[in-house]
Each structure stands twice: as C-alpha cells, then as structure tokens.
Amino acid sequence: MAGSTFGTMFRITTWGESHGEGVGVVIDGVPAGLPLSGQQIQDYLDRRRPGRNKYATARSEADEAHILSGLFEGRTTGTPISIAVYNKDQRSRDYSEIASYYRPGHADYTFDQKYGFRDYRGGGRSSGRETIGRVAGGAVAAAVLAKLGISLTAYTASIGPASCSPERFDRARILESPLYMPDEDAEKEALAFLDECIENQTSAGGTVECLIEGLPAGIGEPVFDKLDAELGKALLSVGAVKSVEIGDGIAASLALGHENNDAYKAAPDGSPVKLSNHAGGIYGGISDGSTILVRAGIKPTPSVSREQEALFADGHVDTIRIKGRHDPVIVPRAVVVAESMCAVTVLDLLLRNAAATMDHLRKIYE
C-alpha cells in the first residue's frame, strides 16, 4: 500500500491497523537538539483517545505512547523518531459478520475493489485509529514550532445545528469542554442535539477550526505546493473530513470584490497591518504574517445503531444493524487530529523555506 507518508522535509509515515497489534508513526526530519518528552506526545494522544465520555466510542484504550527511537537524554538526536501505541481492547468478534457485507458510509467496498480483500475488523487502515500516528507526529511538530514562537489552536466550531459565535469565543474553555467548544451556549445546544442523536440511534457531523498564530510572512511554495493547498491535502487525507475552507471559504464566493478584499494600513513602525482577514492569512499560496484560519467539515459517524440497508458481497441487498462501539459524533476527537496535520504541514513548509533565498542560506552558513 502506497500513500502512508506525508511531507517533504518533515515527514510522517503512519503504520498499523485498528485491530492489529498496534499503530504508530515514524517521523523523519526532526532537528537534533529539541527538548522532547513522552508526556508532550501523550498529552496530544489523550485528547483523541476513546472512552472519555458518552459522546465518544466506549472502546477503552489508554493509547500509551512508546518512543522507540530518536531520543537521548531528553533531546532529539536528528535520527528518525519511531512511536508505537499498542492496541489493548480490540474486540474483533464484534466485527465478524461485517466480512459478508459492505457497511454504508465506510470504505469497505472501495478497499475490496482495490485490493481484492480487506481487513474488516474495524476498517483496518481506513479506521479512525490510524490517526494516532498523525497526532503523535503533530505533537512533535508542535514542539518544534513552539520554539519558533508559532502556536496552533484547534476547536469544535459546530456540531449539527449548534455553531460557536465569535462574540462568545472563550479560548480558555476549549480544553475544559467535553466537546472542545469555545462557546458555552453552543456547547449546551450541541449536547442536547447529541442526546437526541443517541436516542434516535444516529450520529452527527460538524466543523473543526484551527488558528495558526505567529507564522511569519513568506511561508508556502507557489503553484502546486501552496500553503493553503498543502493544508487542504493534509486535512482531506483524514478519513472523516469532507471539506476544507481557508478564511471565509465558501462565503467568499457570495461576497463582492470590495467586500472580500483585505485592506492594509501602516502601523506606527511602518509595518503593514490588515484591517480584515477574509483570506485567512494566505495570499498566492503564501502566508502574509496574520493569523491563518483553516476550517474542516467532518461527516457524521457512518456506523450507527439503527437498521440500514447494505450491499452484501454476493450482490444482494438486505437490512443490517451494525454492532460494536462507535462515536455518536467524530468531531471532538478530530480536533487534535486537524491541529496535528496543520502542525506537520506548517513545519514542513518552514523547513523547505530555509533554502528559498540566499539571505536564508547566509544566516545558516556564513
């Protein structure tokens, strides 16, 4: 299987299956000398692990990170960092009957068509559990970015009809919220809606937003490797993501030109200051020095408890009821995944930018 590696200078390669021995990541391109601890990685993994409340799958996994290489005396050595998380609570028996049919909304049919067979135990590589490797890689990328004064803040912007209001945005409550929502009123509405979904044996979707702050102007490779294009690829590679917007996104297509343009003024020191940020901090595929705003649309969890019609391998259609333990909403656990993929993308482009000009090279080698 090709396509398990993301990045050019800073690269992550994820491995493992949902119901195999474990999952993990190999991270290449980490600069030597970065102070790094297992707890920094664990903090990220804890934000996506299952079983934290009734709005996430009941699968009980500690998701403990085991760093196998790349660290010595608490600092990175410059060699590949390998991180493993071993599966403990697979319950593969819950998935035995799935071998005979293709679950609606899943990749069962497409995997079968591509490879001629599939790992039906929870979806194998197409399972959301694959994102553990992405999150571990993102934790390392974020540690590098923090040393450069660059931070990322991701949060749930909406679930079903409940949307956060910019006027009520409270950054401090994101990690306190069971849904990672920065708006208490929107959270209450979302919780009530999710209770209805559980009662009706269905699931909900929503959106995740990520703010990237402190990124200097000039990051991103024009034409095919634009900053927004790379962020889009990074987020769309996550199985549950169905759309990506930068800044105003789709709303920009409904605006007039004079409304959509971001005007500038000069600060007292002569530096440019934007009066708005409809573009989300990116022009021509290159960062402009203001806050990057990325938004990802997350689909509802496809595995629901209510009866559905499904296509069987022998070609007939019949009613099925999917067994197992599933999230009534993916969005909160996708928050740290989106943040991690943004961190990996930004760090990769920063490293690539180091050789963009002679001035950059002189700073390193003269």
C-alpha positions as a LaTeX table, in Angstrom:
\begin{tabular}{lrrr}
\hline
Residue & $x$ (\AA) & $y$ (\AA) & $z$ (\AA) \\
\hline
Met1 & 0.00 & 0.00 & 0.00 \\
Ala2 & 1.45 & 3.34 & $-1.09$ \\
Gly3 & 0.48 & 6.71 & 0.33 \\
Ser4 & 1.22 & 6.32 & 4.03 \\
Thr5 & 3.85 & 9.11 & 4.08 \\
Phe6 & 3.13 & 12.85 & 4.27 \\
Gly7 & 5.65 & 15.70 & 3.99 \\
Thr8 & 8.90 & 16.55 & 2.23 \\
Met9 & 11.47 & 17.83 & 4.74 \\
Phe10 & 9.47 & 16.91 & 7.83 \\
Arg11 & 7.81 & 13.57 & 7.07 \\
Ile12 & 5.47 & 11.28 & 8.95 \\
Thr13 & 4.79 & 7.67 & 7.95 \\
Thr14 & 1.91 & 6.06 & 9.83 \\
Trp15 & 1.54 & 2.31 & 10.18 \\
Gly16 & $-0.71$ & $-0.32$ & 11.77 \\
Glu17 & $-4.35$ & $-1.38$ & 11.76 \\
Ser18 & $-7.29$ & $-0.77$ & 14.06 \\
His19 & $-7.42$ & $-4.37$ & 15.30 \\
Gly20 & $-3.79$ & $-5.41$ & 14.79 \\
Glu21 & $-1.05$ & $-5.41$ & 17.40 \\
Gly22 & $-0.81$ & $-1.65$ & 17.36 \\
Val23 & $-0.50$ & 1.60 & 15.41 \\
Gly24 & 2.19 & 4.23 & 15.22 \\
Val25 & 4.37 & 6.57 & 13.25 \\
Val26 & 7.94 & 7.08 & 12.04 \\
Ile27 & 8.92 & 10.77 & 11.96 \\
Asp28 & 11.80 & 11.93 & 9.72 \\
Gly29 & 13.35 & 15.38 & 9.58 \\
Val30 & 13.16 & 16.34 & 13.26 \\
Pro31 & 16.01 & 18.75 & 14.03 \\
Ala32 & 18.55 & 17.49 & 16.55 \\
Gly33 & 18.63 & 19.08 & 20.00 \\
Leu34 & 14.90 & 19.61 & 20.53 \\
Pro35 & 13.91 & 19.00 & 24.16 \\
Leu36 & 11.13 & 16.41 & 23.96 \\
Ser37 & 9.39 & 14.17 & 26.47 \\
Gly38 & 6.98 & 11.30 & 26.20 \\
Gln39 & 4.46 & 13.35 & 28.17 \\
Gln40 & 4.33 & 16.02 & 25.45 \\
Ile41 & 3.25 & 13.35 & 22.98 \\
Gln42 & 0.92 & 11.70 & 25.49 \\
Asp43 & $-0.89$ & 14.98 & 26.12 \\
Tyr44 & $-1.84$ & 15.11 & 22.44 \\
Leu45 & $-2.87$ & 11.44 & 22.32 \\
Asp46 & $-5.05$ & 11.87 & 25.41 \\
Arg47 & $-7.09$ & 14.48 & 23.56 \\
Arg48 & $-8.12$ & 11.98 & 20.86 \\
Arg49 & $-8.35$ & 8.72 & 22.81 \\
Pro50 & $-11.72$ & 6.98 & 23.11 \\
Gly51 & $-13.89$ & 6.39 & 26.17 \\
Arg52 & $-13.65$ & 9.88 & 27.72 \\
Asn53 & $-17.43$ & 10.47 & 27.82 \\
Lys54 & $-20.68$ & 9.11 & 26.39 \\
Tyr55 & $-20.23$ & 11.14 & 23.21 \\
Ala56 & $-17.22$ & 9.04 & 22.14 \\
Thr57 & $-16.83$ & 5.33 & 21.44 \\
Ala58 & $-16.75$ & 3.16 & 24.56 \\
Arg59 & $-13.62$ & 1.37 & 23.36 \\
Ser60 & $-11.27$ & 1.51 & 26.36 \\
Glu61 & $-7.74$ & 2.35 & 25.25 \\
Ala62 & $-5.06$ & 4.15 & 27.24 \\
Asp63 & $-3.25$ & 4.94 & 23.96 \\
Glu64 & 0.08 & 4.98 & 25.76 \\
Ala65 & 2.92 & 6.25 & 23.58 \\
His66 & 6.11 & 4.16 & 23.45 \\
Ile67 & 9.04 & 6.10 & 21.96 \\
Leu68 & 11.27 & 3.50 & 20.35 \\
Ser69 & 13.98 & 5.68 & 18.79 \\
Gly70 & 15.26 & 9.18 & 18.11 \\
Leu71 & 15.67 & 10.47 & 21.70 \\
Phe72 & 18.68 & 10.52 & 24.00 \\
Glu73 & 18.73 & 12.16 & 27.44 \\
Gly74 & 15.50 & 14.03 & 26.69 \\
Arg75 & 16.61 & 15.57 & 23.40 \\
Thr76 & 16.10 & 14.60 & 19.78 \\
Thr77 & 19.16 & 13.10 & 18.06 \\
Gly78 & 18.24 & 14.04 & 14.49 \\
Thr79 & 17.53 & 10.40 & 13.60 \\
Pro80 & 14.02 & 9.05 & 12.86 \\
Ile81 & 11.66 & 9.05 & 15.82 \\
Ser82 & 9.52 & 5.91 & 15.99 \\
Ile83 & 6.45 & 5.88 & 18.24 \\
Ala84 & 4.20 & 2.87 & 18.87 \\
Val85 & 0.81 & 2.61 & 20.56 \\
Tyr86 & $-0.29$ & $-0.96$ & 21.26 \\
Asn87 & $-3.95$ & $-1.98$ & 20.92 \\
Lys88 & $-5.49$ & $-3.42$ & 24.09 \\
Asp89 & $-9.29$ & $-3.52$ & 23.66 \\
Gln90 & $-9.97$ & $-4.55$ & 20.06 \\
Arg91 & $-13.00$ & $-6.89$ & 20.47 \\
Ser92 & $-12.61$ & $-8.11$ & 16.88 \\
Arg93 & $-15.54$ & $-10.51$ & 17.41 \\
Asp94 & $-17.89$ & $-7.51$ & 17.18 \\
Tyr95 & $-16.93$ & $-7.21$ & 13.52 \\
Ser96 & $-17.02$ & $-10.86$ & 12.37 \\
Glu97 & $-20.33$ & $-10.59$ & 10.48 \\
Ile98 & $-19.13$ & $-7.48$ & 8.59 \\
Ala99 & $-17.00$ & $-9.77$ & 6.42 \\
Ser100 & $-20.14$ & $-10.65$ & 4.46 \\
Tyr101 & $-21.35$ & $-7.11$ & 3.62 \\
Tyr102 & $-20.22$ & $-3.55$ & 2.96 \\
Arg103 & $-21.14$ & $-1.06$ & 5.67 \\
Pro104 & $-22.93$ & 2.08 & 4.39 \\
Gly105 & $-20.70$ & 5.14 & 4.51 \\
His106 & $-17.48$ & 3.15 & 5.02 \\
Ala107 & $-14.55$ & 2.26 & 2.76 \\
Asp108 & $-15.37$ & $-1.47$ & 2.83 \\
Tyr109 & $-16.47$ & $-1.68$ & $-0.83$ \\
Thr110 & $-13.70$ & 0.51 & $-2.23$ \\
Phe111 & $-10.95$ & $-1.38$ & $-0.34$ \\
Asp112 & $-12.36$ & $-4.68$ & $-1.63$ \\
Gln113 & $-12.38$ & $-3.35$ & $-5.19$ \\
Lys114 & $-8.81$ & $-2.06$ & $-4.93$ \\
Tyr115 & $-7.10$ & $-4.95$ & $-3.15$ \\
Gly116 & $-9.41$ & $-7.92$ & $-3.63$ \\
Phe117 & $-9.82$ & $-8.37$ & 0.12 \\
Arg118 & $-9.94$ & $-6.22$ & 3.24 \\
Asp119 & $-9.36$ & $-6.18$ & 6.97 \\
Tyr120 & $-12.98$ & $-5.96$ & 8.08 \\
Arg121 & $-12.10$ & $-5.64$ & 11.80 \\
Gly122 & $-12.95$ & $-2.01$ & 12.33 \\
Gly123 & $-11.78$ & $-0.95$ & 8.89 \\
Gly124 & $-8.05$ & $-1.72$ & 9.17 \\
Arg125 & $-6.06$ & 1.19 & 7.73 \\
Ser126 & $-9.23$ & 3.16 & 6.96 \\
Ser127 & $-10.17$ & 3.21 & 10.65 \\
Gly128 & $-10.02$ & 6.45 & 12.60 \\
Arg129 & $-7.48$ & 4.70 & 14.82 \\
Glu130 & $-4.88$ & 5.33 & 12.10 \\
Thr131 & $-4.91$ & 8.99 & 13.18 \\
Ile132 & $-2.95$ & 8.09 & 16.33 \\
Gly133 & 0.24 & 8.23 & 14.26 \\
Arg134 & $-0.74$ & 11.62 & 12.84 \\
Val135 & $-1.37$ & 13.01 & 16.32 \\
Ala136 & 1.95 & 11.72 & 17.66 \\
Gly137 & 3.71 & 13.30 & 14.67 \\
Gly138 & 1.79 & 16.52 & 15.18 \\
Ala139 & 2.85 & 16.66 & 18.84 \\
Val140 & 6.50 & 16.58 & 17.75 \\
Ala141 & 5.91 & 19.19 & 15.04 \\
Ala142 & 4.12 & 21.47 & 17.52 \\
Ala143 & 7.07 & 21.19 & 19.92 \\
Val144 & 9.40 & 22.46 & 17.18 \\
Leu145 & 7.00 & 25.24 & 16.19 \\
Ala146 & 6.64 & 26.39 & 19.80 \\
Lys147 & 10.40 & 27.03 & 19.91 \\
Leu148 & 9.89 & 29.33 & 16.91 \\
Gly149 & 7.03 & 31.26 & 18.51 \\
Ile150 & 4.35 & 29.60 & 16.39 \\
Ser151 & 1.21 & 28.19 & 18.04 \\
Leu152 & $-1.84$ & 26.27 & 16.89 \\
Thr153 & $-5.30$ & 26.31 & 18.49 \\
Ala154 & $-7.98$ & 23.95 & 17.20 \\
Tyr155 & $-11.54$ & 23.64 & 18.46 \\
Thr156 & $-15.01$ & 22.41 & 17.55 \\
Ala157 & $-16.73$ & 25.23 & 15.68 \\
Ser158 & $-20.05$ & 23.46 & 15.15 \\
Ile159 & $-21.93$ & 20.21 & 15.74 \\
Gly160 & $-25.16$ & 19.74 & 13.82 \\
Pro161 & $-27.17$ & 22.98 & 14.15 \\
Ala162 & $-25.09$ & 24.31 & 17.08 \\
Ser163 & $-22.42$ & 26.81 & 15.99 \\
Cys164 & $-19.96$ & 28.81 & 18.08 \\
Ser165 & $-20.32$ & 32.58 & 17.99 \\
Pro166 & $-17.19$ & 34.74 & 17.50 \\
Glu167 & $-18.64$ & 37.14 & 20.07 \\
Arg168 & $-18.70$ & 34.37 & 22.72 \\
Phe169 & $-15.34$ & 32.82 & 21.81 \\
Asp170 & $-13.54$ & 31.78 & 25.00 \\
Arg171 & $-10.17$ & 30.20 & 24.24 \\
Ala172 & $-9.62$ & 29.22 & 27.88 \\
Arg173 & $-12.55$ & 26.80 & 27.95 \\
Ile174 & $-11.61$ & 24.74 & 24.85 \\
Leu175 & $-9.74$ & 22.04 & 26.77 \\
Glu176 & $-12.32$ & 22.13 & 29.60 \\
Ser177 & $-15.22$ & 21.39 & 27.26 \\
Pro178 & $-16.21$ & 17.73 & 26.63 \\
Leu179 & $-16.75$ & 18.76 & 23.01 \\
Tyr180 & $-13.73$ & 21.14 & 22.78 \\
Met181 & $-16.08$ & 24.06 & 22.08 \\
Pro182 & $-15.04$ & 27.63 & 22.99 \\
Asp183 & $-18.66$ & 28.79 & 23.36 \\
Glu184 & $-20.64$ & 27.58 & 26.40 \\
Asp185 & $-24.03$ & 28.36 & 24.89 \\
Ala186 & $-23.24$ & 26.49 & 21.68 \\
Glu187 & $-21.92$ & 23.57 & 23.73 \\
Lys188 & $-25.21$ & 23.25 & 25.63 \\
Glu189 & $-27.13$ & 23.24 & 22.36 \\
Ala190 & $-24.74$ & 20.66 & 20.87 \\
Leu191 & $-25.01$ & 18.35 & 23.90 \\
Ala192 & $-28.81$ & 18.41 & 23.73 \\
Phe193 & $-28.66$ & 17.65 & 20.00 \\
Leu194 & $-26.25$ & 14.72 & 20.56 \\
Asp195 & $-28.55$ & 13.27 & 23.21 \\
Glu196 & $-31.29$ & 13.30 & 20.57 \\
Cys197 & $-28.96$ & 11.57 & 18.11 \\
Ile198 & $-28.16$ & 8.83 & 20.64 \\
Glu199 & $-31.84$ & 8.34 & 21.39 \\
Asn200 & $-32.59$ & 8.10 & 17.66 \\
Gln201 & $-29.66$ & 5.71 & 17.08 \\
Thr202 & $-27.90$ & 8.02 & 14.66 \\
Ser203 & $-24.89$ & 10.36 & 14.60 \\
Ala204 & $-23.89$ & 13.95 & 13.88 \\
Gly205 & $-21.25$ & 15.85 & 11.94 \\
Gly206 & $-19.79$ & 19.32 & 12.32 \\
Thr207 & $-16.77$ & 21.53 & 11.73 \\
Val208 & $-13.33$ & 22.00 & 13.27 \\
Glu209 & $-11.40$ & 25.24 & 13.03 \\
Cys210 & $-7.67$ & 25.73 & 13.57 \\
Leu211 & $-5.91$ & 29.04 & 14.21 \\
Ile212 & $-2.20$ & 29.17 & 13.32 \\
Glu213 & $-0.59$ & 32.18 & 15.00 \\
Gly214 & 2.95 & 33.56 & 14.85 \\
Leu215 & 3.71 & 32.19 & 11.38 \\
Pro216 & 5.88 & 34.74 & 9.54 \\
Ala217 & 5.02 & 36.06 & 6.11 \\
Gly218 & 6.54 & 34.23 & 3.16 \\
Ile219 & 5.79 & 30.58 & 4.01 \\
Gly220 & 4.41 & 28.38 & 1.22 \\
Glu221 & 5.64 & 27.30 & $-2.21$ \\
Pro222 & 3.84 & 28.99 & $-5.14$ \\
Val223 & 1.94 & 27.00 & $-7.79$ \\
Phe224 & 1.38 & 23.36 & $-6.71$ \\
Asp225 & 2.67 & 23.43 & $-3.12$ \\
Lys226 & 0.84 & 26.49 & $-1.89$ \\
Leu227 & 0.33 & 26.76 & 1.88 \\
Asp228 & $-3.44$ & 26.51 & 1.50 \\
Ala229 & $-3.13$ & 23.63 & $-0.98$ \\
Glu230 & $-0.89$ & 21.69 & 1.40 \\
Leu231 & $-3.21$ & 22.35 & 4.33 \\
Gly232 & $-6.11$ & 21.18 & 2.19 \\
Lys233 & $-4.34$ & 17.95 & 1.26 \\
Ala234 & $-3.29$ & 17.35 & 4.86 \\
Leu235 & $-6.83$ & 17.72 & 6.21 \\
Leu236 & $-8.61$ & 15.96 & 3.36 \\
Ser237 & $-6.34$ & 12.96 & 3.93 \\
Val238 & $-8.17$ & 12.46 & 7.24 \\
Gly239 & $-10.94$ & 9.94 & 6.56 \\
Ala240 & $-13.81$ & 11.87 & 8.14 \\
Val241 & $-13.02$ & 15.24 & 6.50 \\
Lys242 & $-15.23$ & 16.11 & 3.52 \\
Ser243 & $-14.39$ & 19.80 & 3.00 \\
Val244 & $-11.70$ & 22.37 & 3.80 \\
Glu245 & $-12.03$ & 26.16 & 3.86 \\
Ile246 & $-9.42$ & 28.88 & 4.33 \\
Gly247 & $-10.59$ & 32.17 & 5.86 \\
Asp248 & $-14.11$ & 32.99 & 4.68 \\
Gly249 & $-14.03$ & 29.90 & 2.47 \\
Ile250 & $-17.31$ & 29.28 & 0.64 \\
Ala251 & $-18.66$ & 32.59 & 1.91 \\
Ala252 & $-16.09$ & 34.38 & $-0.26$ \\
Ser253 & $-17.92$ & 33.14 & $-3.36$ \\
Leu254 & $-21.01$ & 35.04 & $-2.21$ \\
Ala255 & $-19.20$ & 38.32 & $-1.46$ \\
Leu256 & $-18.45$ & 41.30 & $-3.70$ \\
Gly257 & $-14.86$ & 42.15 & $-4.56$ \\
His258 & $-14.63$ & 45.27 & $-2.44$ \\
Glu259 & $-16.13$ & 43.33 & 0.48 \\
Asn260 & $-13.80$ & 40.34 & 0.17 \\
Asn261 & $-10.52$ & 42.25 & $-0.24$ \\
Asp262 & $-8.39$ & 42.72 & 2.88 \\
Ala263 & $-7.26$ & 46.34 & 3.16 \\
Tyr264 & $-3.97$ & 47.37 & 4.82 \\
Lys265 & $-2.80$ & 50.32 & 6.84 \\
Ala266 & 0.62 & 51.26 & 8.12 \\
Ala267 & 1.44 & 50.70 & 11.79 \\
Pro268 & 3.42 & 53.39 & 13.69 \\
Asp269 & 6.63 & 51.50 & 12.91 \\
Gly270 & 5.77 & 51.38 & 9.22 \\
Ser271 & 4.87 & 47.70 & 9.08 \\
Pro272 & 1.66 & 46.71 & 7.27 \\
Val273 & $-1.44$ & 45.85 & 9.29 \\
Lys274 & $-4.51$ & 44.16 & 7.80 \\
Leu275 & $-7.91$ & 45.63 & 8.63 \\
Ser276 & $-9.67$ & 42.30 & 7.98 \\
Asn277 & $-8.73$ & 38.69 & 7.32 \\
His278 & $-11.18$ & 37.31 & 4.78 \\
Ala279 & $-8.30$ & 35.48 & 3.08 \\
Gly280 & $-7.44$ & 33.57 & 6.24 \\
Gly281 & $-3.82$ & 34.75 & 6.29 \\
Ile282 & $-2.82$ & 33.37 & 2.87 \\
Tyr283 & $-2.34$ & 35.15 & $-0.50$ \\
Gly284 & $-0.95$ & 33.46 & $-3.59$ \\
Gly285 & $-0.41$ & 30.35 & $-1.52$ \\
Ile286 & 1.98 & 32.22 & 0.79 \\
Ser287 & 1.43 & 33.32 & 4.39 \\
Asp288 & 1.02 & 37.07 & 4.91 \\
Gly289 & 2.00 & 37.14 & 8.60 \\
Ser290 & $-1.52$ & 37.32 & 10.02 \\
Thr291 & $-3.46$ & 34.52 & 11.70 \\
Ile292 & $-4.13$ & 31.51 & 9.46 \\
Leu293 & $-7.72$ & 30.26 & 9.76 \\
Val294 & $-8.47$ & 26.74 & 8.49 \\
Arg295 & $-11.87$ & 25.05 & 8.71 \\
Ala296 & $-12.58$ & 21.35 & 8.12 \\
Gly297 & $-16.02$ & 19.82 & 7.61 \\
Ile298 & $-16.43$ & 16.47 & 9.38 \\
Lys299 & $-19.05$ & 13.94 & 8.29 \\
Pro300 & $-21.33$ & 12.09 & 10.74 \\
Thr301 & $-20.03$ & 8.79 & 12.09 \\
Pro302 & $-21.12$ & 6.25 & 9.44 \\
Ser303 & $-21.58$ & 3.39 & 11.94 \\
Val304 & $-24.96$ & 3.92 & 13.59 \\
Ser305 & $-27.10$ & 1.57 & 15.65 \\
Arg306 & $-30.32$ & 1.90 & 13.67 \\
Glu307 & $-31.19$ & $-0.53$ & 10.88 \\
Gln308 & $-29.82$ & 0.28 & 7.41 \\
Glu309 & $-29.77$ & $-1.39$ & 4.03 \\
Ala310 & $-26.39$ & $-2.77$ & 2.99 \\
Leu311 & $-24.89$ & $-4.42$ & $-0.08$ \\
Phe312 & $-23.64$ & $-7.96$ & 0.54 \\
Ala313 & $-20.58$ & $-9.46$ & $-1.12$ \\
Asp314 & $-22.75$ & $-11.85$ & $-3.16$ \\
Gly315 & $-24.63$ & $-8.89$ & $-4.67$ \\
His316 & $-27.93$ & $-8.90$ & $-2.74$ \\
Val317 & $-29.16$ & $-6.05$ & $-0.52$ \\
Asp318 & $-30.52$ & $-6.68$ & 2.95 \\
Thr319 & $-31.20$ & $-4.87$ & 6.23 \\
Ile320 & $-28.36$ & $-4.87$ & 8.76 \\
Arg321 & $-27.71$ & $-3.46$ & 12.21 \\
Ile322 & $-24.05$ & $-2.64$ & 12.86 \\
Lys323 & $-22.64$ & $-3.95$ & 16.11 \\
Gly324 & $-19.64$ & $-2.61$ & 18.04 \\
Arg325 & $-18.76$ & 0.59 & 19.86 \\
His326 & $-18.94$ & 3.79 & 17.84 \\
Asp327 & $-18.84$ & 7.56 & 18.31 \\
Pro328 & $-22.18$ & 9.38 & 18.04 \\
Val329 & $-20.00$ & 12.26 & 16.83 \\
Ile330 & $-16.44$ & 12.23 & 15.47 \\
Val331 & $-15.89$ & 15.99 & 15.61 \\
Pro332 & $-14.42$ & 16.45 & 19.15 \\
Arg333 & $-11.83$ & 13.69 & 18.67 \\
Ala334 & $-10.99$ & 15.11 & 15.23 \\
Val335 & $-9.96$ & 18.46 & 16.77 \\
Val336 & $-6.47$ & 17.35 & 17.77 \\
Val337 & $-6.10$ & 15.40 & 14.51 \\
Ala338 & $-6.75$ & 18.56 & 12.49 \\
Glu339 & $-4.39$ & 20.55 & 14.71 \\
Ser340 & $-1.69$ & 17.90 & 14.27 \\
Met341 & $-1.95$ & 17.79 & 10.49 \\
Cys342 & $-1.75$ & 21.59 & 10.35 \\
Ala343 & 1.37 & 21.50 & 12.55 \\
Val344 & 3.06 & 18.90 & 10.35 \\
Thr345 & 2.23 & 20.91 & 7.21 \\
Val346 & 3.45 & 24.24 & 8.55 \\
Leu347 & 6.71 & 22.83 & 9.90 \\
Asp348 & 7.43 & 21.04 & 6.63 \\
Leu349 & 6.97 & 24.26 & 4.65 \\
Leu350 & 9.07 & 26.24 & 7.15 \\
Leu351 & 11.95 & 23.81 & 6.67 \\
Arg352 & 11.56 & 23.98 & 2.90 \\
Asn353 & 11.58 & 27.79 & 3.11 \\
Ala354 & 15.01 & 27.75 & 4.77 \\
Ala355 & 16.61 & 27.33 & 1.33 \\
Ala356 & 14.32 & 29.74 & $-0.53$ \\
Thr357 & 16.78 & 32.69 & $-0.66$ \\
Met358 & 20.49 & 33.37 & $-0.46$ \\
Asp359 & 19.88 & 35.52 & 2.61 \\
His360 & 18.42 & 32.49 & 4.40 \\
Leu361 & 21.40 & 30.36 & 3.49 \\
Arg362 & 23.86 & 33.04 & 4.59 \\
Lys363 & 22.22 & 33.20 & 8.02 \\
Ile364 & 22.93 & 29.49 & 8.43 \\
Tyr365 & 26.34 & 29.05 & 6.86 \\
Glu366 & 28.22 & 32.38 & 6.84 \\
\hline
\end{tabular}
